[in-house]
C-alpha positions as MATLAB code, in Angstrom:
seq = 'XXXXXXXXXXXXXXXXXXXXXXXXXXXXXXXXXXXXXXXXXXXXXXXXXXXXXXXXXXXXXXXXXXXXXXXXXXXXXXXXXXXXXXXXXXXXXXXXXXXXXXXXXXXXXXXXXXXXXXXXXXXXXXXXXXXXXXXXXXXXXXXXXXXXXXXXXXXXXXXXXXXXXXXXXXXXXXXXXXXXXXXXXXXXXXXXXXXXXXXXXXXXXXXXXXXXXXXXXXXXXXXXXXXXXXXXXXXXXXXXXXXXXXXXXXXXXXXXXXXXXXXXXXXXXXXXXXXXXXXXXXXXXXXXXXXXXXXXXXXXXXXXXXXXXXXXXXXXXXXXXXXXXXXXXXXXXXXXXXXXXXXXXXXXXXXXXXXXXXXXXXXXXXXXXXXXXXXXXXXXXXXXXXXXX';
ca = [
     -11.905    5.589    9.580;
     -10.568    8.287   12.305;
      -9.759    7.459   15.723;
      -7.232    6.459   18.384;
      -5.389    3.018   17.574;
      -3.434    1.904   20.515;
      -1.441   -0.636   18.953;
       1.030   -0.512   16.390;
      -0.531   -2.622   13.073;
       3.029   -2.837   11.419;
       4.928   -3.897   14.761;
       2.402   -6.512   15.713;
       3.985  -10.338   15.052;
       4.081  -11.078   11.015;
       1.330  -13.632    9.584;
       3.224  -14.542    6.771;
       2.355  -17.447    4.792;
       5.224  -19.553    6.484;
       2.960  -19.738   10.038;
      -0.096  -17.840    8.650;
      -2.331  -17.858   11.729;
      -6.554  -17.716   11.021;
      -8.198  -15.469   13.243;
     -11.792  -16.049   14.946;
     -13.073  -14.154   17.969;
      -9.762  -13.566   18.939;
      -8.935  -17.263   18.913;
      -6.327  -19.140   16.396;
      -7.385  -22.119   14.671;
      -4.888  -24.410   13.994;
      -3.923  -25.404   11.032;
      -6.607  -28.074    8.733;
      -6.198  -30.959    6.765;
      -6.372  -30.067    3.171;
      -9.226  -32.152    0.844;
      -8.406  -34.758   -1.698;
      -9.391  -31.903   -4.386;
      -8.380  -28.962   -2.956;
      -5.994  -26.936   -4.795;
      -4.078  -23.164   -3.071;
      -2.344  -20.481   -4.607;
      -1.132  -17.937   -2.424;
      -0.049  -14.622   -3.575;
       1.586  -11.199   -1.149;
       2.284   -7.482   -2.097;
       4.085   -5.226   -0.601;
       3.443   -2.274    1.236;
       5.220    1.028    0.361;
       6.921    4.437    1.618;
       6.699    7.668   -0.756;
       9.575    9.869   -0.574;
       8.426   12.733   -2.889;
       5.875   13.565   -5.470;
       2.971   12.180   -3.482;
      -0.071   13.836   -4.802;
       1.343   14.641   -8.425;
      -0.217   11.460   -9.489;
      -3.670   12.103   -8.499;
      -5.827   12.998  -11.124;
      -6.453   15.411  -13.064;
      -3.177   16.798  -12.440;
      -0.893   14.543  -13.910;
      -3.066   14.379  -17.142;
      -2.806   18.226  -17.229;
       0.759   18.558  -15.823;
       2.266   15.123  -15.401;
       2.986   13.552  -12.377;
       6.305   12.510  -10.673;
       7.174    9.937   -7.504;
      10.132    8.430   -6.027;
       8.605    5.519   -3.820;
      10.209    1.880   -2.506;
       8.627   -1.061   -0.930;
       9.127   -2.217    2.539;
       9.042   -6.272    4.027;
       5.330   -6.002    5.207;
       2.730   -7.047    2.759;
      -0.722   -7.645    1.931;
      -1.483  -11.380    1.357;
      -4.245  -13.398   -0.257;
      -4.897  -17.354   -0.527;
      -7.347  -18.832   -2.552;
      -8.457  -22.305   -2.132;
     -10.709  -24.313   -5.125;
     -12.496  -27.015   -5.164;
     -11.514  -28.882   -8.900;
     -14.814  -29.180  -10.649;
     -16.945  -29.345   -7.511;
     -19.568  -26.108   -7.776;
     -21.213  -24.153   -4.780;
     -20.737  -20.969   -3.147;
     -17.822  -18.644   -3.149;
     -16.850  -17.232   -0.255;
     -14.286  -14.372    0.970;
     -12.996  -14.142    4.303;
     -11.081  -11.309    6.011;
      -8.818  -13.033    9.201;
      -7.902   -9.358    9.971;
     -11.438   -8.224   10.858;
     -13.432  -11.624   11.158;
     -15.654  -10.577    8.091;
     -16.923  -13.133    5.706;
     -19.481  -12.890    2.839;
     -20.701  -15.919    0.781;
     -22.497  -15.767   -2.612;
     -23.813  -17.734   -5.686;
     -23.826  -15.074   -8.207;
     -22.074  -11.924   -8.902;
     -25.634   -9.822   -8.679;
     -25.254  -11.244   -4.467;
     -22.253   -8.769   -4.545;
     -23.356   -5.600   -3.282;
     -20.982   -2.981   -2.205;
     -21.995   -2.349    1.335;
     -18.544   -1.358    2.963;
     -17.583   -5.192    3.832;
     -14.773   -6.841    1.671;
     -15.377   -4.739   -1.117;
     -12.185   -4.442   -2.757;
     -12.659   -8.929   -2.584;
     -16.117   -8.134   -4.583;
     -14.933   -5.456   -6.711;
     -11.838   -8.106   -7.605;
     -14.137  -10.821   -8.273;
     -16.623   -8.990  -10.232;
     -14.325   -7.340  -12.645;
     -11.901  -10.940  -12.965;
     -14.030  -13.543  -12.049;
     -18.047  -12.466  -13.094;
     -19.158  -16.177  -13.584;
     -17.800  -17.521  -10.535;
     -20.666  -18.761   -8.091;
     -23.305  -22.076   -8.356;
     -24.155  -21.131  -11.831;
     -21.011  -19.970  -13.012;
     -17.494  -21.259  -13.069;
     -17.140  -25.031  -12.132;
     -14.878  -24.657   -9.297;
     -15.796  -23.365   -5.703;
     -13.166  -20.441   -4.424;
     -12.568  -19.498   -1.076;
     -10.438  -16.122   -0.783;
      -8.479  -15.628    2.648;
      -7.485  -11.690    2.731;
      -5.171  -10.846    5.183;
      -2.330   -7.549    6.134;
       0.746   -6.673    8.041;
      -0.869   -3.247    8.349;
      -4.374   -1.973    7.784;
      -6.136    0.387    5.689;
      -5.321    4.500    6.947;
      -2.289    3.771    8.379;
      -0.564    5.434    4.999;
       1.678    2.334    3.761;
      -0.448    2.140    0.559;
      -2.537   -1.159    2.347;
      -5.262   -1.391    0.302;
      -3.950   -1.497   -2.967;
      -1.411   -3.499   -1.963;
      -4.355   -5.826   -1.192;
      -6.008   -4.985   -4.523;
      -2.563   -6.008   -6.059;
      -2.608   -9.288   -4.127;
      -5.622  -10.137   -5.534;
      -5.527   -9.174   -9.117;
      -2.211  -11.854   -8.711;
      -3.918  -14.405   -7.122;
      -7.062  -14.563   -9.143;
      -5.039  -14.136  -12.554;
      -3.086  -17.317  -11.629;
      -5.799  -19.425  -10.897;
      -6.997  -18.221  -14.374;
      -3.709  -18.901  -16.128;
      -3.303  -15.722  -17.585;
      -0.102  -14.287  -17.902;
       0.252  -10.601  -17.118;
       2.748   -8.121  -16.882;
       3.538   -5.927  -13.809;
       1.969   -2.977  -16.048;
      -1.103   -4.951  -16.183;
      -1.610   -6.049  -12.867;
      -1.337   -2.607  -11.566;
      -3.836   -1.209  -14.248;
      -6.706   -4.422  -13.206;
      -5.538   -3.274   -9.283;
      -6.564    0.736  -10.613;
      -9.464    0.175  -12.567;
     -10.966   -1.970   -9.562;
     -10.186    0.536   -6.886;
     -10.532    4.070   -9.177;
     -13.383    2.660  -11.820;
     -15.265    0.179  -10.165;
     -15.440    1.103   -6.415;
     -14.508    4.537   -7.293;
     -12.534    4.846   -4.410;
     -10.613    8.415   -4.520;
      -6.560    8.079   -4.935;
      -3.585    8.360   -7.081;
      -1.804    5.220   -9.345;
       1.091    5.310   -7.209;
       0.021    2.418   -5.072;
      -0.969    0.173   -7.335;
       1.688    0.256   -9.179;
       4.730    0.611   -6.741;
       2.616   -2.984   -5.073;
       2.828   -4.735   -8.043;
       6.425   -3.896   -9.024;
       8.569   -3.212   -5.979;
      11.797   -2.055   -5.425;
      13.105    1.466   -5.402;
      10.905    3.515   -8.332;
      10.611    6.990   -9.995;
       7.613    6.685  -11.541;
       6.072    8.881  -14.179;
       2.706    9.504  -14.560;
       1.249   11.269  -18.140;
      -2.276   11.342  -19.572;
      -2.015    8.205  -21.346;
       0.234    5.992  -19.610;
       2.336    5.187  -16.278;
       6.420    4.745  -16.881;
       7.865    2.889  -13.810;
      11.820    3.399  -13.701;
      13.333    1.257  -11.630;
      15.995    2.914  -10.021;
      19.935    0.986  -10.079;
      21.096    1.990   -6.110;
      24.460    0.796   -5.116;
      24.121   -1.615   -1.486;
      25.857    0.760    0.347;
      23.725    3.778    0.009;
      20.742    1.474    0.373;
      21.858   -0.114    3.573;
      22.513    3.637    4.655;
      19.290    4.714    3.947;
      17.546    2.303    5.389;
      19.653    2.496    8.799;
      18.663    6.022    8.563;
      15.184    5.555    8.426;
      12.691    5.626   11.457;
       8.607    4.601   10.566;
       6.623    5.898   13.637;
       3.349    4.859   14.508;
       1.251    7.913   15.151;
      -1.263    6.057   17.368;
      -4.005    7.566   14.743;
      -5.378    5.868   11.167;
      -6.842    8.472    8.472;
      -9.327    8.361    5.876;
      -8.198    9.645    2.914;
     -11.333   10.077    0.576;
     -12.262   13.477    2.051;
      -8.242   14.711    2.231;
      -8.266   13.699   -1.406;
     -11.179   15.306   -2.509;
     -10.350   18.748   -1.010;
      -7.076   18.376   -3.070;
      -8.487   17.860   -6.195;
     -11.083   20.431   -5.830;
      -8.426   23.105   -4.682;
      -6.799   21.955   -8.093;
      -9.360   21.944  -10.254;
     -10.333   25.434   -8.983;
      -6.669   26.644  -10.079;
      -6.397   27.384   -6.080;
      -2.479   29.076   -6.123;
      -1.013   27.588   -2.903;
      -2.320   24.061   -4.123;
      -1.148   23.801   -7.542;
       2.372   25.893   -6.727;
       3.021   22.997   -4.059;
       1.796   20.420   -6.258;
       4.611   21.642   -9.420;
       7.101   21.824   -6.320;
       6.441   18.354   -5.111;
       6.873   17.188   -8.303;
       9.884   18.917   -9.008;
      11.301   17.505   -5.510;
      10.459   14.408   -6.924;
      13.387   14.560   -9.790;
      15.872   16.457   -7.198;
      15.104   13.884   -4.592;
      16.011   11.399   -7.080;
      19.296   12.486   -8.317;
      20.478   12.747   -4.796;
      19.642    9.863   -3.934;
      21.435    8.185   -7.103;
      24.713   10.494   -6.063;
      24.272    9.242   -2.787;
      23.949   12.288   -0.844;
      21.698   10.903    1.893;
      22.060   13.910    4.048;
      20.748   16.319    1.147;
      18.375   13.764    0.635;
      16.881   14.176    4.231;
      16.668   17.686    4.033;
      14.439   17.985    1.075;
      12.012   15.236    3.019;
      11.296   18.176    4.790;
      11.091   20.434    2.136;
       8.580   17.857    0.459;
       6.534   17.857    3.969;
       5.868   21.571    4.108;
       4.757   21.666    0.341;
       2.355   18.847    1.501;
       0.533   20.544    4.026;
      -0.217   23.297    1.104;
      -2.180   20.791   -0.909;
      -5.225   21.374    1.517;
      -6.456   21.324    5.119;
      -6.348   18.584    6.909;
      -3.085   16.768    6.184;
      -1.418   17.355    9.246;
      -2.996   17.490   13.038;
      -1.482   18.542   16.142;
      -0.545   14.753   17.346;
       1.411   14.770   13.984;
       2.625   18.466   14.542;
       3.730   17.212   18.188;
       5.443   14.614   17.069;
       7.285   16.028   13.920;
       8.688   18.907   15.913;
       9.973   16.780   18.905;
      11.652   14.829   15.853;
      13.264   17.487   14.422;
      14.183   19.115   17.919;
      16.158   16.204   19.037;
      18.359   15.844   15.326;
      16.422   14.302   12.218;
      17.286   16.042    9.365;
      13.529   15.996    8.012;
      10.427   13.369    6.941;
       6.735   13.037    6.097;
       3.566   11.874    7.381;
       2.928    9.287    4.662;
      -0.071    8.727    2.656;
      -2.478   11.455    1.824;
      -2.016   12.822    5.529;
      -4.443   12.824    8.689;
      -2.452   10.030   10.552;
      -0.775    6.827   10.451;
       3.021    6.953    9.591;
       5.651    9.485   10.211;
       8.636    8.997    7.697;
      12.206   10.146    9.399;
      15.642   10.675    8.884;
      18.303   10.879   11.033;
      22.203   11.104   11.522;
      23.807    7.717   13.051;
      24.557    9.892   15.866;
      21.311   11.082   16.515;
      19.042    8.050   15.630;
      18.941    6.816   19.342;
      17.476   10.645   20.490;
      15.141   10.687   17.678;
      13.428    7.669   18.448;
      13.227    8.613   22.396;
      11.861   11.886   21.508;
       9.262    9.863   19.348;
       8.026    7.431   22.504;
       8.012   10.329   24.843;
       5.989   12.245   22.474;
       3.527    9.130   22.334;
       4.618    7.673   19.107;
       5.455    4.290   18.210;
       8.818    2.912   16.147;
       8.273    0.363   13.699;
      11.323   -1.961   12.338;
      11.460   -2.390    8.665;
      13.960   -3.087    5.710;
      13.516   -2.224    2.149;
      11.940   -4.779    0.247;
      13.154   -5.514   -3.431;
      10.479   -7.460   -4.917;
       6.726   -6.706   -5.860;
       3.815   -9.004   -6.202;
       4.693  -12.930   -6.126;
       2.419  -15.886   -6.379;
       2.869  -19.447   -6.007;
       0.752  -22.406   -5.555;
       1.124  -25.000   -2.558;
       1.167  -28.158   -2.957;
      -1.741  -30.010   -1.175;
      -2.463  -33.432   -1.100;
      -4.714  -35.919    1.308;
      -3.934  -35.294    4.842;
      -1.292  -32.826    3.992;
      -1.454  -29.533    6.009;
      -1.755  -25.763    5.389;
];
């Protein structure tokens, strides 16, 4: 999923459930009486920025060596609504209003993986395998859509995954703890699809916040991490998210990693127990609330990155990094496994306007943001005759 994007899928105008806006050959469709029996829950997750340890919690090194990552979540999400008829069976359907895709089916054998919606059929299989004509007695209709795409490093797609392990898991009733939800969201994406990534995602997604998470051979600890307003405020005034104007695929960046690991390659497992290590020292700073040390090592943590294997960086990212760092930030990261999307940086109050000049000129894009506290939440809507959605 390479290739020029030449607008920015973060800065476009939110969707949010408040005014969410259906998309059809580029047209909106307004909003649509709701039927007598019609019941919606909605559910969003939100989308994420890694600080340090990115990597460390891809297997198998974190069985082997244990993983370490100091993440947050940022105010653009992931969001899914699913619609039921009570007791009336037919078709389910799933329909993307980010890339006018939708799929119908009647059983679960209809659901082949095929590259369209198949984190929505991977979700449904695994949490919903009766549900179809001759299966469950309701009919579902999933609406999937994002404030940012897949590639664009922000953690998209299992924020979506998380979205809809929430969503579905209400309209079953089950209760299930953030743990839980994150494991469903990894098992779906890493077991069933066998998609190629870490547990970072999935779990930063479904808990939110500020984290230092912990991954061992048998089990994730998320540590939720007590930051005083100030320094948070600080931090996030600090911040700059630019748009490289490229999206990545990270299934190939991944599997050179983990085949430069598993082949004991030196440079990749040295930067690997350093990134992990930056992970802790990251941490601690940022709990002191030594911001400026804390920028530094961002940069630190980017050149142990581009040890992991080839790939990671490109000279658009290159470009873009050193007019950064030329005109004041401290340091940052191309986010996700690497290749494109976001640029992470941090900068001095008095060099924050330069920065993000130097950033346009060099053909990047700024992004506003703010750190977002909470992790998945779902909620039904009340619908009624006539009522609208």
């Amino acid at each position: 999923m390479c290739g020029p994007e030449k607008v920015d899928p973060v800065g476009a105008e939110s969707r949010g459930p408040g005014r969410e806006r259906l998309r059809s050959s580029g047209k909106i469709k307004m909003a649509t009486e709701v039927p007598a029996r019609m019941h919606i829950l909605r559910s969003k997750a939100p989308l994420r920025m890694s600080f340090a340890g990115g990597g460390t919690d891809v297997s198998p090194y974190p069985e082997e060596r244990g993983g370490a990552v100091l993440n947050c979540t940022i105010d653009k999400f992931a969001y899914c609504t699913l619609e039921y008829d009570l007791g009336e069976s037919g078709p389910a359907s799933v329909e993307s209003l980010d890339f006018d895709q939708k799929i119908r089916y009647e059983m679960p054998s209809d659901l082949v993986y095929n590259g369209e919606l198949d984190l929505a059929k991977a979700a449904l299989k695994v949490l919903l395998p009766n549900a179809g004509n001759h299966g469950i007695s309701d009919r579902l209709h999933l609406f999937l859509h994002s404030d940012a795409p897949a590639g664009t490093g922000l953690g998209g797609s299992s924020a979506m995954c998380v979205a809809l392990v929430g969503a579905l898991q209400r309209y079953l009733r089950e209760p299930v703890t953030s743990y839980e939800v994150a494991e469903l969201a990894y098992r779906i994406e890493r077991e069933e699809l066998r998609l190629k990534g870490g547990r970072q995602d999935q779990y930063t997604a479904a808990f939110g916040g500020f984290n230092f998470m912990e991954f061992e051979r048998d089990r994730t600890i998320v540590n939720p991490l007590k930051i005083q307003p100030d320094v948070l405020n600080e931090l996030a005034y600090r911040l700059l998210l630019c748009y490289t104007g490229t999206v990545h695929s990270s299934e190939q960046i991944i599997e050179r990693q983990q085949r430069n690991y598993t082949e004991r390659k030196a440079d990749t497992v040295e930067a690997l127990d350093a990134t992990k290590q930056l992970a802790i020292e990251m941490k601690n700073e940022l709990l002191r609330g030594n911001l400026d040390q804390m920028g530094r090592l961002l940069d630190t943590g980017w050149q142990f990155k581009k040890k992991f294997t080839e790939g990671i960086s490109n000279p658009q990212v290159d470009r873009l990094y050193a007019r950064a760092r030329e005109a004041g930030a401290l340091g940052g990261k191309l986010l996700g496994a690497g290749g494109g999307g976001y640029i992470l940086l941090f900068c001095d109050f008095e060099r924050r306007a330069n920065v993000e000049k130097a950033v346009v000129a060099a053909g990047g894009r700024v992004s506003t943001f703010s750190l977002e506290l909470n992790g998945l939440q779902t909620w039904g809507v009340r619908a009624s005759p006539g009522s609208l959605i």
